[in-house]
Amino acid sequence: DGGITQSPKYLFRKEGQNVTLSCEQNLNHDAMYWYRQDPGQGLRLIYYSQIVNDFQKGDIAEGYSVSREKKESFPLTVTSAQKNPTAFYLCASSRANSYEQYFGPGTRLTVT
Amino acid sequence: GDSVTQMEGPVTLSEEAFLTINCTYTATGYPSLFWYVQYPGEGLQLLLKATKADDKGSNKGFEATYRKETTSFHLEKGSVQVSDSAVYFCALSQPTNTGNQFYFGTGTSLTVIP
């Protein structure tokens, strides 16, 4: 079955540690996206990538980094510079110039 | 800039009641419009879509009509079920010269009680 996988589903880290969230898709989509979801705030775009080896900052990129070395993979690193990292993180993908996004199941990150 | 505004929740309805969740948008050009549904602890699933004015999207008894004159895309269902309890997001997609940009509303939580 084609789809988007995110792992792990739950992630716990101590403050000051970097952590990397995985996102893999086998839909052969060109574009991939990372969103952060907080209660009552909807989805906010962190980073997006339209093609391999290229990515752009979204609305809340500070304290995050990404890479896009392969078409199917778009990992997100939450660095120690992110002041409030505890949130639900969603990865999505779409075909080039498509108006439709497909979402992964999400990773809930808790930093204490 | 482009944006989506949707009705604040939470919304609580009895089973078989009529549902309306309001959504309005601000956009230049001709965006596509969507409703997504999110069940607890899961990602978003596309519920329905409309790509041009006067289009009606429908799925699983839900429907929404793209109204350009009122810049609206309200979600409706004639008879809700307990299994419809979820958070609903209105969204738009706008083509740009760097690819499609997506904008989401803040979500409306729906609880259906038996």
XYZ file of N, CA and C in Angstrom, chain B residues 34-92:
177
model
N -10.719 22.591 0.358
C -10.746 21.242 0.916
C -11.349 21.242 2.314
N -11.867 20.080 2.688
C -12.129 19.766 4.078
C -11.355 18.497 4.413
N -10.604 18.585 5.519
C -9.892 17.439 6.054
C -10.506 17.063 7.392
N -10.376 15.785 7.752
C -10.857 15.310 9.054
C -9.698 14.663 9.795
N -9.642 14.907 11.100
C -8.585 14.323 11.929
C -9.223 13.624 13.116
N -9.007 12.317 13.207
C -9.468 11.541 14.354
C -8.385 11.581 15.429
N -8.750 11.380 16.679
C -7.789 11.546 17.788
C -6.488 10.779 17.570
N -5.383 11.474 17.719
C -4.066 10.862 17.630
C -3.626 10.479 16.232
N -4.349 10.922 15.219
C -4.016 10.536 13.843
C -3.694 11.757 12.992
N -3.234 11.481 11.769
C -3.002 12.553 10.812
C -4.303 13.009 10.171
N -4.191 13.940 9.231
C -5.373 14.452 8.544
C -5.707 13.568 7.354
N -7.005 13.393 7.133
C -7.478 12.654 5.966
C -8.342 13.592 5.124
N -8.137 13.543 3.824
C -8.957 14.370 2.948
C -10.390 13.873 2.971
N -11.315 14.762 3.257
C -12.731 14.403 3.308
C -13.413 14.721 1.974
N -13.217 15.943 1.488
C -13.783 16.320 0.198
C -13.057 17.536 -0.340
N -13.282 17.808 -1.632
C -12.583 18.917 -2.262
C -13.431 19.534 -3.352
N -13.080 20.762 -3.731
C -13.713 21.446 -4.853
C -12.668 22.330 -5.497
N -12.554 22.269 -6.790
C -11.453 22.961 -7.458
C -11.869 24.219 -8.203
N -13.169 24.466 -8.358
C -13.588 25.702 -9.012
C -14.947 26.137 -8.489
N -15.264 27.377 -8.759
C -16.498 27.974 -8.261
C -17.717 27.150 -8.660
N -18.636 27.023 -7.701
C -19.900 26.301 -7.848
C -19.744 24.778 -7.811
N -18.523 24.286 -7.726
C -18.322 22.843 -7.552
C -18.847 22.432 -6.186
N -19.415 21.248 -6.121
C -19.815 20.680 -4.830
C -18.972 19.441 -4.584
N -18.263 19.436 -3.470
C -17.544 18.237 -3.057
C -18.430 17.442 -2.116
N -18.330 16.114 -2.193
C -19.141 15.290 -1.301
C -18.441 13.971 -1.021
N -18.676 13.448 0.185
C -18.082 12.181 0.591
C -18.684 11.767 1.925
N -19.051 10.527 2.059
C -19.555 9.951 3.316
C -20.717 10.747 3.894
N -21.544 11.323 3.067
C -22.688 12.092 3.538
C -22.379 13.555 3.808
N -21.110 13.933 3.784
C -20.714 15.329 3.945
C -20.701 15.995 2.568
N -21.008 17.296 2.559
C -20.876 18.037 1.324
C -20.544 19.495 1.607
N -19.940 20.135 0.603
C -19.597 21.548 0.691
C -19.570 22.118 -0.716
N -20.048 23.349 -0.870
C -20.102 23.989 -2.176
C -19.190 25.196 -2.202
N -18.378 25.294 -3.231
C -17.431 26.389 -3.437
C -18.214 27.608 -3.915
N -18.358 28.604 -3.034
C -19.116 29.814 -3.351
C -18.159 30.985 -3.497
N -17.879 31.368 -4.715
C -16.919 32.455 -4.925
C -17.522 33.797 -4.518
N -18.810 33.955 -4.702
C -19.418 35.258 -4.416
C -19.409 35.588 -2.929
N -19.441 34.540 -2.095
C -19.393 34.765 -0.645
C -18.067 34.267 -0.054
N -17.158 33.857 -0.885
C -15.846 33.275 -0.481
C -16.035 32.290 0.664
N -16.911 31.318 0.449
C -17.227 30.364 1.507
C -17.176 28.932 1.002
N -17.029 28.020 1.945
C -16.983 26.571 1.638
C -17.475 25.842 2.889
N -18.709 26.046 3.233
C -19.277 25.504 4.471
C -19.504 23.998 4.372
N -19.162 23.294 5.437
C -19.335 21.840 5.486
C -20.696 21.507 6.092
N -21.417 20.570 5.463
C -22.737 20.180 5.954
C -22.890 18.665 5.931
N -23.703 18.186 6.869
C -24.117 16.786 6.832
C -25.514 16.718 7.429
N -26.369 15.975 6.777
C -27.775 15.973 7.167
C -28.065 15.243 8.469
N -27.266 14.220 8.775
C -27.550 13.398 9.952
C -26.232 12.834 10.464
N -25.720 13.424 11.536
C -24.401 13.006 12.019
C -24.502 11.741 12.870
N -23.386 11.023 12.892
C -23.279 9.803 13.687
C -22.171 9.977 14.725
N -22.197 9.118 15.737
C -21.153 9.180 16.769
C -19.760 9.055 16.142
N -19.665 8.252 15.101
C -18.368 8.021 14.441
C -17.861 9.246 13.689
N -18.667 10.289 13.553
C -18.222 11.536 12.918
C -17.472 12.443 13.890
N -17.417 12.071 15.140
C -16.703 12.862 16.138
C -15.232 12.952 15.756
N -14.745 14.159 15.558
C -13.379 14.381 15.056
C -13.152 15.892 15.002
N -11.960 16.267 14.537
C -11.667 17.671 14.274
C -11.670 17.874 12.759
N -12.333 18.914 12.314
C -12.489 19.188 10.885
C -11.731 20.456 10.527
N -10.930 20.368 9.468
C -10.118 21.493 9.015
C -10.537 21.905 7.608
N -10.767 23.178 7.442
C -10.961 23.756 6.124
C -9.594 24.210 5.605
N -9.350 24.062 4.311
C -8.046 24.413 3.769
C -8.172 24.898 2.334
N -7.192 25.671 1.909
C -7.145 26.051 0.498
C -5.748 25.823 -0.053
